[in-house]
Amino acid sequence: MSKLIYIALSIITFSVLMTLGISIIASAGNDEKTPMYKTRSILYPANYAEIIRKNAKEEWAKPIYDRIMKDVAPYENLSYDELWEMMFPHTIQKRELMVSAYGNCPVCHEPNQIYAWLSDPVTYPWKMQCPHCLELFPKNDFKAFYDSGIDPVTGIYQRELADESLLYNGECKAAGPDSNGNCKHGNPYDHCGFCVDDGTGYLGTDINGKPYRWYFIGCYLYRGQWMMYVLDSINCLAGAYMVTGEVEYARKAAIVIDRIADLYPDFNYKTQGLVYEKNTSDGYVTYSIDSISDSRFLAEAYDMIFDGIKGDRILVDFLSGKAKQYPEGIAPKDTFEDVQRNIEERILLESINHPAKLHSNYPRVDIGIAIMKCVLDLPGAKESVEEVLGGIIKTNTGVDGLSGEKGLTNYSAFAVQAIAPMIAKFTAIDENLLANLLKKYPSLYDTYRFYADLWYDGERYPHQGDGGWYGEKNLLYGAVTTSQQGIKALWELALSPSLYSYLWDLYKITGDTMFVKIMYINNGRKVDGLPHDIMRDDSAEIQREIAEIIAREGTEFYSGNVNKQNWGIAMLRSNEQNSGPAVWLNYQSVGPHGHYDALNLGMFAYGFDLMPDQGYPPVGYEGAWGSPQALFNIETWSHNHVVVNKRNENPSLGKTTLWADGKVFSAIRVDQERAYGATSRYERTVALIDIDGKNAYALDLFRVSGGSEHIKLMASMPGKVTTTGLNLNPAAFLSDLKNLAPLVSNEKTDANPAVGFTVDWNVEDLPAPYNYNNGTDVHLKYTDLTTDVTVNIFDAWTNYGNYNTATEETITTRLAVIRTGTDLESTFLGIIEPYKGTSNIAEIKRLTLTDENGNVLPDTYAAVEVTLANGCTDIIVAADPLLFKDGDVMIVGDIKVSSELAFLRFTPDNELKRVAVYGGRVDIDGGGHIANGYREEILIIDEIETIEILEYENEIETETEQPVNILNLLWIGLGVIAAGLIALGTVLLLKKKKQA
């Protein structure tokens, strides 16, 4: 582009911006009423409503219709006044995310942490319930106390107006006095304060006699009245309107939404609410993480009912009457435009203009604000949908299809799960949106591939970072939450677009039947009801096509061995059915929602997570995230890797230096040298070797250089542990560490173990509902071949429930293989074998490796012989990649290996059956058999598997620095001026609308 053209375009663009800015300022000063933005439903247009009501009469859609009409029953007979009174003001304080973050029930004393308390506002209004003893709290009639404090002029509760005489324990008063004139708590029977809450919580004493405050009403307002009653009523009423077309349902939903709008801007969670019993978060009714979902949900519900309520005189008359009843608390509402302005400005624009109160996990805020702008039909909102989505997709899928946030089954998934509903909702605006996005942003496909590649046997994902619970199965595909229409859920309308339809659209666009198989699996492995979408009428045809695909291809979408090098996780599988033993290796530590788990190793086999990560931190203990229990899950001590100098690792991403993608023999080597400041080497090689298609074992080679103490940690599930080659005596090695002391017990040690000692975990079942053993005799056996070590065996506390519970605790026996010294260099070598009933390995030996001159090679080299129970013998040779050079030869017996990694399998008759090498050569019997990793040279070998070494770095691309351009600077300056005028005009416009 020539400079003259560039200057001309710049001047034209600047002129447009200046004109726009001036026009906005002029409109802000105009005395006429500001026009409303919205004139129709955007995400739920009229044609959607017609299809829904037509399909509602069809037999296949009956389950959806019936569920919606059943759920609306508690609300459809409520009067307008009852619906209007549902919403509470900010003046009841304090709201709390939980009744008790760390406490026990005041009556039965059972622990009730985090979200354990129950709420059912329809059955037990204004009460929270202990899940153990089922007692209801508080013991006073708070609703009566609340009603007594409502200001007759503003309609808003004021604490100073409330009747103090109503603050008594109603159960004690009803029971009457004892012989001493007191209640059972020793208080005056007519005014007992036990478990009485005036809105600020009940201050009593915990089981240790220490002062403790239970936020019965604060939590009820948050999780009961707001989430399970106010928002739920809107959801149910809006859904009923869509399937029936009866305006009365839409009108009732609008009454609740409008009353929320009266009060919404006055909510400020930072000053009015608590999280973990502390003032830590912004927000509106709820804290910011939830507030963005609140605001987005209200926008979508408002959009759903808009065509039904616009111009509704009955609605206006009722709300106008309320405004007149409380003239100092509610602005006049004489027209529908007044109602519309109230909702749009005091909920949607209020939220858009205060993003700090909506801070949440990415990309929830971006999605929520984009939806609110679209619902408002703001100028340019629809046209920019693809751009907004593109920005989210680029940010959210740039790391192997994910955002890079850790917590694979939680926070990593939350980000990608948010994409599908948003695209599905905006399809109402552009039916080609998904196809356009997939074409423009191919990484979106990588997102869905990632969660297919890391899904083991359709039932497990690696639990990495703040993700998943101990031993938990993941029976649903992780990238999309496929709930069925008609089933109400928090923050999702019962008639949100079906994500089964979204998966079907992905299949139609890409031709990848993986998406069809995911639909089938997530639907309980059946076609019934698919795609659970009342907004489309081709369900029968879709079901027929799905059934044909499943009959033809089955449900497997085998990913093979996978390595996500930018995200930092790999999985090796032992068979093509994705059902045999598999190992996974995590090689990025810390980061958002990450743990200190560099080079942590996991193993799946026989339906078990045999080397389970501790999962999401159990924050329901005193100290929350800083409690020993939560820290144990996060820090180095609970992971299957090497701890250096008893310290946590540094944030780091490892580099794959060897990748062997074979069928019988697969391997990965990762260098994570920055894991510790004290180390120059922190490197793990893991190889998975198939035995017979159903069973397998793993070679584990961990090299560490630097520091003065290296501890290799290893654990399986709870169960009986037996050892060989160890003479264990009582010890105290870890219990002197502050964070571990409350969690470690039964320490034993052996300072001189035999090379080749074993630890065998016979896995026991966890109690229901976590059990999945079904009587299977499953083991995990570890054979250690490391030299010069001390061995510790100890028991460690484990929570196998979720963060709501503290009672689901057990003990896991853990192994610590320890080496100490100055400028320490360690090579930890072991064989990990899962098996059922009887081991498939007869003997394991570490072999001596020499060079061509007969010199014994350093300990950092390794050779292992594994004799299988079927009579075959495996030999694995691994050179030290830092010392090995092209042309070097390693000799073990009559085998010469000139390769960094080699695997050989011999038959019971000592015939070579299989060989795999990295690039180099294997010479057997003085040249009788030679194999080269890149050419098949001998017919006796069933298959030669090529192993690839990866040379590249995990680098971050940077933009090339450009010289300063004076014209660009001038253009930027003019743009800033124009943008300032636009911003000023917008502020004045909104100010005038607010005054109106």
mmCIF file of N, CA and C in Angstrom, residues 779-849:
data_model
loop_
_atom_site.group_PDB
_atom_site.id
_atom_site.type_symbol
_atom_site.label_atom_id
_atom_site.label_comp_id
_atom_site.label_asym_id
_atom_site.label_seq_id
_atom_site.Cartn_x
_atom_site.Cartn_y
_atom_site.Cartn_z
ATOM 1 N N HIS A 779 -3.219 -55.911 41.823
ATOM 2 C CA HIS A 779 -1.979 -55.539 42.497
ATOM 3 C C HIS A 779 -1.222 -54.500 41.673
ATOM 4 N N LEU A 780 -0.375 -53.762 42.372
ATOM 5 C CA LEU A 780 0.667 -52.971 41.736
ATOM 6 C C LEU A 780 1.974 -53.336 42.421
ATOM 7 N N LYS A 781 2.923 -53.824 41.631
ATOM 8 C CA LYS A 781 4.200 -54.278 42.188
ATOM 9 C C LYS A 781 5.327 -53.414 41.642
ATOM 10 N N TYR A 782 6.157 -52.924 42.566
ATOM 11 C CA TYR A 782 7.304 -52.112 42.182
ATOM 12 C C TYR A 782 8.577 -52.839 42.580
ATOM 13 N N THR A 783 9.474 -53.030 41.608
ATOM 14 C CA THR A 783 10.785 -53.636 41.849
ATOM 15 C C THR A 783 11.838 -52.562 41.642
ATOM 16 N N ASP A 784 12.642 -52.293 42.676
ATOM 17 C CA ASP A 784 13.623 -51.217 42.608
ATOM 18 C C ASP A 784 15.018 -51.775 42.355
ATOM 19 N N LEU A 785 15.720 -51.192 41.396
ATOM 20 C CA LEU A 785 17.051 -51.640 40.995
ATOM 21 C C LEU A 785 18.096 -50.550 41.185
ATOM 22 N N THR A 786 17.771 -49.558 42.040
ATOM 23 C CA THR A 786 18.674 -48.442 42.276
ATOM 24 C C THR A 786 19.774 -48.868 43.249
ATOM 25 N N THR A 787 20.973 -48.326 43.074
ATOM 26 C CA THR A 787 22.093 -48.671 43.945
ATOM 27 C C THR A 787 22.252 -47.641 45.050
ATOM 28 N N ASP A 788 22.793 -48.081 46.198
ATOM 29 C CA ASP A 788 23.173 -47.207 47.320
ATOM 30 C C ASP A 788 22.006 -46.348 47.792
ATOM 31 N N VAL A 789 20.979 -47.003 48.306
ATOM 32 C CA VAL A 789 19.797 -46.264 48.749
ATOM 33 C C VAL A 789 19.424 -46.658 50.179
ATOM 34 N N THR A 790 18.649 -45.778 50.796
ATOM 35 C CA THR A 790 17.916 -46.087 52.019
ATOM 36 C C THR A 790 16.441 -46.105 51.659
ATOM 37 N N VAL A 791 15.694 -46.997 52.274
ATOM 38 C CA VAL A 791 14.280 -47.134 51.940
ATOM 39 C C VAL A 791 13.426 -46.789 53.144
ATOM 40 N N ASN A 792 12.416 -45.957 52.908
ATOM 41 C CA ASN A 792 11.413 -45.660 53.930
ATOM 42 C C ASN A 792 10.046 -46.116 53.444
ATOM 43 N N ILE A 793 9.288 -46.723 54.321
ATOM 44 C CA ILE A 793 7.877 -47.045 54.071
ATOM 45 C C ILE A 793 7.071 -46.307 55.135
ATOM 46 N N PHE A 794 6.020 -45.599 54.701
ATOM 47 C CA PHE A 794 5.227 -44.856 55.686
ATOM 48 C C PHE A 794 3.778 -44.790 55.239
ATOM 49 N N ASP A 795 2.910 -44.557 56.221
ATOM 50 C CA ASP A 795 1.487 -44.364 55.946
ATOM 51 C C ASP A 795 1.189 -42.875 55.874
ATOM 52 N N ALA A 796 0.326 -42.495 54.938
ATOM 53 C CA ALA A 796 -0.043 -41.094 54.778
ATOM 54 C C ALA A 796 -1.550 -40.959 54.680
ATOM 55 N N TRP A 797 -2.042 -39.902 55.300
ATOM 56 C CA TRP A 797 -3.466 -39.564 55.237
ATOM 57 C C TRP A 797 -3.887 -39.337 53.790
ATOM 58 N N THR A 798 -5.089 -39.759 53.456
ATOM 59 C CA THR A 798 -5.647 -39.535 52.123
ATOM 60 C C THR A 798 -7.140 -39.280 52.248
ATOM 61 N N ASN A 799 -7.607 -38.266 51.529
ATOM 62 C CA ASN A 799 -9.041 -37.986 51.443
ATOM 63 C C ASN A 799 -9.527 -38.465 50.084
ATOM 64 N N TYR A 800 -10.458 -39.412 50.074
ATOM 65 C CA TYR A 800 -10.933 -39.955 48.807
ATOM 66 C C TYR A 800 -12.313 -39.406 48.439
ATOM 67 N N GLY A 801 -12.804 -38.445 49.218
ATOM 68 C CA GLY A 801 -14.070 -37.804 48.866
ATOM 69 C C GLY A 801 -13.812 -36.540 48.088
ATOM 70 N N ASN A 802 -14.755 -35.599 48.153
ATOM 71 C CA ASN A 802 -14.541 -34.319 47.490
ATOM 72 C C ASN A 802 -14.332 -33.236 48.536
ATOM 73 N N TYR A 803 -14.275 -31.972 48.117
ATOM 74 C CA TYR A 803 -13.932 -30.947 49.087
ATOM 75 C C TYR A 803 -15.079 -30.562 50.007
ATOM 76 N N ASN A 804 -16.192 -31.261 49.897
ATOM 77 C CA ASN A 804 -17.281 -31.044 50.853
ATOM 78 C C ASN A 804 -17.105 -31.881 52.115
ATOM 79 N N THR A 805 -16.209 -32.847 52.051
ATOM 80 C CA THR A 805 -16.191 -33.842 53.117
ATOM 81 C C THR A 805 -14.834 -33.916 53.787
ATOM 82 N N ALA A 806 -14.867 -34.324 55.051
ATOM 83 C CA ALA A 806 -13.622 -34.576 55.769
ATOM 84 C C ALA A 806 -13.631 -35.966 56.380
ATOM 85 N N THR A 807 -14.749 -36.656 56.262
ATOM 86 C CA THR A 807 -14.881 -37.965 56.906
ATOM 87 C C THR A 807 -14.485 -39.109 55.988
ATOM 88 N N GLU A 808 -14.401 -38.849 54.689
ATOM 89 C CA GLU A 808 -14.036 -39.895 53.745
ATOM 90 C C GLU A 808 -12.521 -39.952 53.655
ATOM 91 N N GLU A 809 -11.927 -40.477 54.720
ATOM 92 C CA GLU A 809 -10.478 -40.494 54.846
ATOM 93 C C GLU A 809 -9.983 -41.933 54.925
ATOM 94 N N THR A 810 -8.784 -42.144 54.451
ATOM 95 C CA THR A 810 -8.175 -43.462 54.522
ATOM 96 C C THR A 810 -6.666 -43.284 54.632
ATOM 97 N N ILE A 811 -5.941 -44.392 54.597
ATOM 98 C CA ILE A 811 -4.481 -44.381 54.687
ATOM 99 C C ILE A 811 -3.912 -45.049 53.442
ATOM 100 N N THR A 812 -2.900 -44.442 52.860
ATOM 101 C CA THR A 812 -2.173 -45.079 51.770
ATOM 102 C C THR A 812 -0.730 -45.297 52.221
ATOM 103 N N THR A 813 -0.211 -46.471 51.935
ATOM 104 C CA THR A 813 1.178 -46.771 52.263
ATOM 105 C C THR A 813 2.065 -46.305 51.111
ATOM 106 N N ARG A 814 3.109 -45.555 51.460
ATOM 107 C CA ARG A 814 3.950 -44.928 50.445
ATOM 108 C C ARG A 814 5.396 -45.365 50.595
ATOM 109 N N LEU A 815 6.081 -45.375 49.472
ATOM 110 C CA LEU A 815 7.485 -45.763 49.419
ATOM 111 C C LEU A 815 8.338 -44.534 49.154
ATOM 112 N N ALA A 816 9.450 -44.418 49.877
ATOM 113 C CA ALA A 816 10.439 -43.368 49.628
ATOM 114 C C ALA A 816 11.808 -44.032 49.480
ATOM 115 N N VAL A 817 12.385 -43.914 48.292
ATOM 116 C CA VAL A 817 13.731 -44.433 48.034
ATOM 117 C C VAL A 817 14.676 -43.232 48.089
ATOM 118 N N ILE A 818 15.643 -43.278 49.015
ATOM 119 C CA ILE A 818 16.386 -42.073 49.379
ATOM 120 C C ILE A 818 17.872 -42.237 49.071
ATOM 121 N N ARG A 819 18.456 -41.195 48.482
ATOM 122 C CA ARG A 819 19.901 -41.126 48.284
ATOM 123 C C ARG A 819 20.391 -39.769 48.780
ATOM 124 N N THR A 820 21.537 -39.741 49.447
ATOM 125 C CA THR A 820 22.111 -38.507 49.978
ATOM 126 C C THR A 820 23.580 -38.405 49.596
ATOM 127 N N GLY A 821 24.100 -37.170 49.581
ATOM 128 C CA GLY A 821 25.502 -36.949 49.270
ATOM 129 C C GLY A 821 25.739 -35.532 48.814
ATOM 130 N N THR A 822 26.992 -35.188 48.597
ATOM 131 C CA THR A 822 27.365 -33.861 48.125
ATOM 132 C C THR A 822 27.399 -33.856 46.603
ATOM 133 N N ASP A 823 26.830 -32.774 46.007
ATOM 134 C CA ASP A 823 26.706 -32.716 44.542
ATOM 135 C C ASP A 823 26.200 -34.054 44.009
ATOM 136 N N LEU A 824 25.071 -34.452 44.545
ATOM 137 C CA LEU A 824 24.549 -35.800 44.368
ATOM 138 C C LEU A 824 24.114 -36.062 42.928
ATOM 139 N N GLU A 825 24.403 -37.254 42.462
ATOM 140 C CA GLU A 825 23.928 -37.715 41.165
ATOM 141 C C GLU A 825 23.254 -39.065 41.357
ATOM 142 N N SER A 826 21.987 -39.150 40.981
ATOM 143 C CA SER A 826 21.217 -40.372 41.214
ATOM 144 C C SER A 826 20.598 -40.878 39.924
ATOM 145 N N THR A 827 20.568 -42.198 39.820
ATOM 146 C CA THR A 827 19.822 -42.854 38.748
ATOM 147 C C THR A 827 18.873 -43.850 39.395
ATOM 148 N N PHE A 828 17.625 -43.454 39.527
ATOM 149 C CA PHE A 828 16.598 -44.326 40.105
ATOM 150 C C PHE A 828 16.056 -45.218 38.987
ATOM 151 N N LEU A 829 16.084 -46.519 39.230
ATOM 152 C CA LEU A 829 15.676 -47.473 38.207
ATOM 153 C C LEU A 829 14.712 -48.483 38.810
ATOM 154 N N GLY A 830 13.580 -48.676 38.162
ATOM 155 C CA GLY A 830 12.614 -49.636 38.675
ATOM 156 C C GLY A 830 11.691 -50.169 37.606
ATOM 157 N N ILE A 831 11.006 -51.252 37.931
ATOM 158 C CA ILE A 831 9.987 -51.855 37.071
ATOM 159 C C ILE A 831 8.657 -51.783 37.812
ATOM 160 N N ILE A 832 7.637 -51.271 37.144
ATOM 161 C CA ILE A 832 6.295 -51.146 37.715
ATOM 162 C C ILE A 832 5.384 -52.113 36.979
ATOM 163 N N GLU A 833 4.784 -53.032 37.724
ATOM 164 C CA GLU A 833 3.918 -54.021 37.089
ATOM 165 C C GLU A 833 2.541 -54.057 37.730
ATOM 166 N N PRO A 834 1.490 -53.774 36.963
ATOM 167 C CA PRO A 834 0.139 -54.051 37.430
ATOM 168 C C PRO A 834 -0.228 -55.484 37.065
ATOM 169 N N TYR A 835 -0.945 -56.167 37.934
ATOM 170 C CA TYR A 835 -1.364 -57.521 37.572
ATOM 171 C C TYR A 835 -2.613 -57.912 38.360
ATOM 172 N N LYS A 836 -3.306 -58.913 37.842
ATOM 173 C CA LYS A 836 -4.484 -59.476 38.506
ATOM 174 C C LYS A 836 -4.162 -60.896 38.943
ATOM 175 N N GLY A 837 -4.350 -61.163 40.223
ATOM 176 C CA GLY A 837 -4.152 -62.516 40.727
ATOM 177 C C GLY A 837 -2.705 -62.900 40.868
ATOM 178 N N THR A 838 -2.038 -63.216 39.759
ATOM 179 C CA THR A 838 -0.655 -63.695 39.773
ATOM 180 C C THR A 838 0.190 -62.822 38.849
ATOM 181 N N SER A 839 1.389 -62.522 39.275
ATOM 182 C CA SER A 839 2.299 -61.696 38.479
ATOM 183 C C SER A 839 2.613 -62.350 37.148
ATOM 184 N N ASN A 840 2.772 -61.514 36.120
ATOM 185 C CA ASN A 840 3.146 -61.993 34.795
ATOM 186 C C ASN A 840 4.658 -61.960 34.588
ATOM 187 N N ILE A 841 5.397 -61.626 35.643
ATOM 188 C CA ILE A 841 6.855 -61.554 35.564
ATOM 189 C C ILE A 841 7.454 -62.565 36.533
ATOM 190 N N ALA A 842 8.383 -63.379 36.027
ATOM 191 C CA ALA A 842 9.016 -64.394 36.864
ATOM 192 C C ALA A 842 10.253 -63.861 37.571
ATOM 193 N N GLU A 843 11.023 -62.985 36.887
ATOM 194 C CA GLU A 843 12.266 -62.502 37.489
ATOM 195 C C GLU A 843 12.677 -61.187 36.828
ATOM 196 N N ILE A 844 13.290 -60.315 37.647
ATOM 197 C CA ILE A 844 13.804 -59.043 37.149
ATOM 198 C C ILE A 844 15.241 -58.902 37.634
ATOM 199 N N LYS A 845 16.164 -58.582 36.718
ATOM 200 C CA LYS A 845 17.570 -58.398 37.093
ATOM 201 C C LYS A 845 18.117 -57.139 36.417
ATOM 202 N N ARG A 846 18.980 -56.427 37.145
ATOM 203 C CA ARG A 846 19.742 -55.351 36.526
ATOM 204 C C ARG A 846 21.047 -55.951 36.002
ATOM 205 N N LEU A 847 21.352 -55.671 34.744
ATOM 206 C CA LEU A 847 22.522 -56.235 34.101
ATOM 207 C C LEU A 847 23.665 -55.220 34.065
ATOM 208 N N THR A 848 24.873 -55.741 33.947
ATOM 209 C CA THR A 848 26.051 -54.877 33.848
ATOM 210 C C THR A 848 26.292 -54.517 32.387
ATOM 211 N N LEU A 849 26.527 -53.237 32.151
ATOM 212 C CA LEU A 849 26.837 -52.753 30.813
ATOM 213 C C LEU A 849 28.304 -52.365 30.749
#
